[in-house]
Amino acid sequence: MENKKKIFVSIGLILILIIFLIYYLFTKSNNEEIVENLILVENEEKETENIMINEVKKKEKVEIAVHIIGAVKKEGIIYIEEGSRIADVIKMAGGETKEADLSQINLAYIVQDGEKIYIPNKNEKISEYIINSNGDTLIEADNLNNNIGKEKKVNINTANLSELDTLPGIGPAIAQRIIDYREENGNFKSIDELQNVKGIGDAKFEEVKDSIIV
């Protein structure tokens, strides 16, 4: 009798162990499947998020208009993405002509909305020539206008630290503040906005205003 009890108990324990093992394997399989599904969902969410971010960036791209004349195949108004350079504008204008002398032009110059760009030919000698939307000469071309000797104005939206440092009353420290302000708030909308930069009060602004443009 005692032996039969032991056999039944042993069989019972074995059955319990088998049931527990089956349950464990089934649960583990389900858990792995759940984890895999969660990873797939997470990856899909990230992919969707990246697509949405790229779409937003595309929509945020600003288009500007510049006027290009001279030794290019298609003179006229060019609509181009903000942050583009003179080289990009020339390409949009069909490229330069055979007579063009690009060695006189800063092809890396970042164009601004409303600017007029002149591409010289090989028969003339000029300095780089750009007029902004207000009609001010940014980079003067002696052979193309009557304002020979006119002081070059500094564009506070594109000038680097050394260029800003050349302005009257603006040292390296304030020049860096101008750049920091520009990076935090975007391009200056007018020269008056320069007064928002720490260290540029009424007196300093009066000193510098005739030497700057936006």
Short mmCIF file of C-alpha atoms in Angstrom, two decimals:
data_model
loop_
_atom_site.label_atom_id
_atom_site.label_comp_id
_atom_site.label_asym_id
_atom_site.label_seq_id
_atom_site.Cartn_x
_atom_site.Cartn_y
_atom_site.Cartn_z
CA MET A 1 0.00 0.00 0.00
CA GLU A 2 2.77 2.33 0.98
CA ASN A 3 4.59 1.63 -2.29
CA LYS A 4 1.45 2.37 -4.34
CA LYS A 5 1.09 5.72 -2.55
CA LYS A 6 4.68 6.58 -3.36
CA ILE A 7 4.15 5.65 -7.01
CA PHE A 8 1.00 7.79 -7.23
CA VAL A 9 2.75 10.72 -5.54
CA SER A 10 5.73 10.37 -7.88
CA ILE A 11 3.45 10.24 -10.94
CA GLY A 12 1.56 13.28 -9.64
CA LEU A 13 4.76 15.26 -9.13
CA ILE A 14 5.95 14.32 -12.63
CA LEU A 15 2.64 15.45 -14.13
CA ILE A 16 2.80 18.74 -12.22
CA LEU A 17 6.39 19.26 -13.43
CA ILE A 18 5.37 18.53 -17.04
CA ILE A 19 2.40 20.94 -16.79
CA PHE A 20 4.64 23.62 -15.27
CA LEU A 21 7.26 23.10 -18.03
CA ILE A 22 4.60 23.34 -20.78
CA TYR A 23 3.17 26.50 -19.18
CA TYR A 24 6.65 28.04 -18.88
CA LEU A 25 7.52 27.32 -22.51
CA PHE A 26 4.16 28.64 -23.74
CA THR A 27 4.46 31.82 -21.64
CA LYS A 28 8.05 32.43 -22.75
CA SER A 29 7.06 32.05 -26.39
CA ASN A 30 4.20 34.51 -25.96
CA ASN A 31 6.44 36.99 -24.13
CA GLU A 32 9.04 36.85 -26.90
CA GLU A 33 6.33 37.43 -29.47
CA ILE A 34 4.99 40.38 -27.48
CA VAL A 35 8.49 41.89 -27.23
CA GLU A 36 9.03 41.43 -30.96
CA ASN A 37 5.70 43.10 -31.69
CA LEU A 38 6.55 46.00 -29.40
CA ILE A 39 9.90 46.47 -31.17
CA LEU A 40 8.16 46.42 -34.56
CA VAL A 41 5.60 48.99 -33.40
CA GLU A 42 8.35 51.20 -31.96
CA ASN A 43 10.33 51.04 -35.21
CA GLU A 44 7.23 51.90 -37.24
CA GLU A 45 6.50 54.86 -34.95
CA LYS A 46 10.07 56.13 -35.34
CA GLU A 47 9.88 55.76 -39.10
CA THR A 48 6.56 57.63 -39.20
CA GLU A 49 8.00 60.34 -36.96
CA ASN A 50 11.05 60.75 -39.24
CA ILE A 51 8.80 61.02 -42.30
CA MET A 52 6.69 63.69 -40.58
CA ILE A 53 9.82 65.63 -39.52
CA ASN A 54 11.17 65.55 -43.09
CA GLU A 55 7.82 66.75 -44.42
CA VAL A 56 7.79 69.64 -41.94
CA LYS A 57 11.36 70.58 -42.92
CA LYS A 58 10.37 70.61 -46.58
CA LYS A 59 7.43 72.90 -45.83
CA GLU A 60 9.68 75.20 -43.77
CA LYS A 61 12.01 75.84 -46.71
CA VAL A 62 11.69 79.47 -47.76
CA GLU A 63 11.92 80.58 -51.38
CA ILE A 64 13.48 83.93 -52.26
CA ALA A 65 13.74 85.94 -55.48
CA VAL A 66 16.96 87.40 -56.90
CA HIS A 67 17.64 89.26 -60.14
CA ILE A 68 20.66 88.12 -62.15
CA ILE A 69 22.03 89.94 -65.22
CA GLY A 70 25.20 89.97 -67.27
CA ALA A 71 27.07 86.99 -68.70
CA VAL A 72 24.47 84.29 -68.01
CA LYS A 73 22.30 82.41 -70.49
CA LYS A 74 18.98 83.50 -68.96
CA GLU A 75 18.89 86.94 -67.38
CA GLY A 76 15.97 87.76 -65.11
CA ILE A 77 14.28 86.90 -61.82
CA ILE A 78 15.32 83.59 -60.27
CA TYR A 79 13.30 81.93 -57.50
CA ILE A 80 15.55 79.83 -55.33
CA GLU A 81 15.72 78.30 -51.86
CA GLU A 82 16.88 80.59 -49.05
CA GLY A 83 20.54 80.00 -48.18
CA SER A 84 21.55 79.40 -51.80
CA ARG A 85 24.79 80.81 -53.21
CA ILE A 86 25.64 82.77 -56.33
CA ALA A 87 26.84 79.52 -57.94
CA ASP A 88 23.34 78.07 -57.47
CA VAL A 89 21.71 81.18 -58.98
CA ILE A 90 23.97 80.99 -62.05
CA LYS A 91 23.01 77.34 -62.49
CA MET A 92 19.31 78.24 -62.26
CA ALA A 93 19.91 80.94 -64.89
CA GLY A 94 21.08 78.31 -67.38
CA GLY A 95 24.74 78.66 -66.52
CA GLU A 96 27.33 81.27 -67.49
CA THR A 97 28.08 82.26 -71.08
CA LYS A 98 31.43 81.66 -72.80
CA GLU A 99 32.27 85.34 -72.23
CA ALA A 100 31.71 85.17 -68.45
CA ASP A 101 34.60 85.80 -66.09
CA LEU A 102 33.66 84.01 -62.87
CA SER A 103 37.07 84.65 -61.33
CA GLN A 104 35.83 88.14 -60.41
CA ILE A 105 32.80 86.77 -58.55
CA ASN A 106 32.53 85.23 -55.10
CA LEU A 107 30.55 82.13 -56.11
CA ALA A 108 30.16 81.10 -52.45
CA TYR A 109 28.34 84.32 -51.49
CA ILE A 110 24.92 83.52 -49.89
CA VAL A 111 22.27 85.55 -51.74
CA GLN A 112 19.45 87.39 -50.01
CA ASP A 113 15.89 88.08 -51.12
CA GLY A 114 15.60 90.99 -53.55
CA GLU A 115 19.28 91.23 -54.46
CA LYS A 116 20.51 92.02 -57.97
CA ILE A 117 23.62 90.20 -59.15
CA TYR A 118 25.82 91.17 -62.08
CA ILE A 119 28.05 88.55 -63.76
CA PRO A 120 30.91 90.29 -65.63
CA ASN A 121 32.49 89.26 -68.92
CA LYS A 122 36.16 88.82 -69.77
CA ASN A 123 36.41 92.25 -71.38
CA GLU A 124 35.78 94.18 -68.17
CA LYS A 125 37.48 94.43 -64.81
CA ILE A 126 35.23 94.90 -61.79
CA SER A 127 35.04 94.06 -58.14
CA GLU A 128 32.19 91.78 -57.12
CA TYR A 129 28.88 93.47 -57.74
CA ILE A 130 25.67 92.99 -55.77
CA ILE A 131 22.80 95.42 -55.06
CA ASN A 132 20.34 94.68 -52.28
CA SER A 133 16.55 95.13 -52.24
CA ASN A 134 16.92 98.74 -51.01
CA GLY A 135 19.11 99.64 -53.98
CA ASP A 136 22.28 99.85 -51.88
CA THR A 137 25.51 98.52 -53.35
CA LEU A 138 26.80 95.72 -51.15
CA ILE A 139 29.87 94.90 -53.20
CA GLU A 140 30.74 97.80 -55.43
CA ALA A 141 31.75 97.43 -59.06
CA ASP A 142 33.69 100.51 -60.15
CA ASN A 143 33.05 99.95 -63.87
CA LEU A 144 29.31 99.55 -63.47
CA ASN A 145 28.17 102.54 -61.44
CA ASN A 146 29.06 106.14 -60.75
CA ASN A 147 29.54 105.65 -57.02
CA ILE A 148 33.28 105.01 -57.23
CA GLY A 149 34.80 105.10 -53.76
CA LYS A 150 31.45 104.57 -52.05
CA GLU A 151 31.95 102.84 -48.72
CA LYS A 152 31.00 99.17 -48.71
CA LYS A 153 28.13 98.47 -46.31
CA VAL A 154 28.13 95.40 -44.08
CA ASN A 155 25.15 93.04 -44.21
CA ILE A 156 24.45 92.23 -40.55
CA ASN A 157 22.56 89.09 -41.60
CA THR A 158 25.50 87.48 -43.41
CA ALA A 159 28.66 89.14 -42.05
CA ASN A 160 31.10 87.06 -40.03
CA LEU A 161 32.81 88.18 -36.83
CA SER A 162 35.79 89.83 -38.54
CA GLU A 163 33.51 91.77 -40.92
CA LEU A 164 31.29 92.99 -38.06
CA ASP A 165 34.43 93.97 -36.15
CA THR A 166 35.25 96.50 -38.90
CA LEU A 167 32.13 98.54 -38.09
CA PRO A 168 32.64 101.77 -36.13
CA GLY A 169 32.29 101.21 -32.40
CA ILE A 170 31.79 97.44 -32.76
CA GLY A 171 34.51 95.34 -31.17
CA PRO A 172 34.88 91.53 -31.16
CA ALA A 173 32.64 91.10 -28.09
CA ILE A 174 29.67 93.00 -29.54
CA ALA A 175 30.28 91.42 -32.96
CA GLN A 176 29.87 88.00 -31.33
CA ARG A 177 26.66 89.17 -29.61
CA ILE A 178 25.28 90.21 -33.00
CA ILE A 179 26.00 86.73 -34.38
CA ASP A 180 24.49 85.06 -31.27
CA TYR A 181 21.36 87.21 -31.55
CA ARG A 182 21.05 86.33 -35.24
CA GLU A 183 21.36 82.61 -34.55
CA GLU A 184 18.78 82.71 -31.73
CA ASN A 185 16.20 85.01 -33.39
CA GLY A 186 16.77 84.61 -37.12
CA ASN A 187 17.82 87.31 -39.58
CA PHE A 188 17.39 90.97 -38.71
CA LYS A 189 14.24 92.37 -40.32
CA SER A 190 15.62 95.93 -40.29
CA ILE A 191 18.78 97.70 -39.15
CA ASP A 192 16.79 99.19 -36.23
CA GLU A 193 16.52 95.70 -34.74
CA LEU A 194 20.27 95.83 -34.10
CA GLN A 195 19.43 97.91 -31.02
CA ASN A 196 18.03 94.74 -29.42
CA VAL A 197 21.59 93.44 -29.13
CA LYS A 198 23.08 94.01 -25.69
CA GLY A 199 25.66 96.80 -25.75
CA ILE A 200 24.19 98.68 -28.73
CA GLY A 201 22.41 101.73 -27.41
CA ASP A 202 21.15 104.83 -29.21
CA ALA A 203 24.57 106.45 -29.44
CA LYS A 204 26.35 103.37 -30.82
CA PHE A 205 23.49 102.72 -33.25
CA GLU A 206 23.74 106.27 -34.61
CA GLU A 207 27.45 105.68 -35.09
CA VAL A 208 27.00 102.44 -37.05
CA LYS A 209 23.64 102.75 -38.87
CA ASP A 210 25.04 104.31 -42.06
CA SER A 211 27.51 101.44 -42.47
CA ILE A 212 25.07 98.52 -42.30
CA ILE A 213 22.26 96.94 -44.30
CA VAL A 214 20.03 93.85 -44.03
#
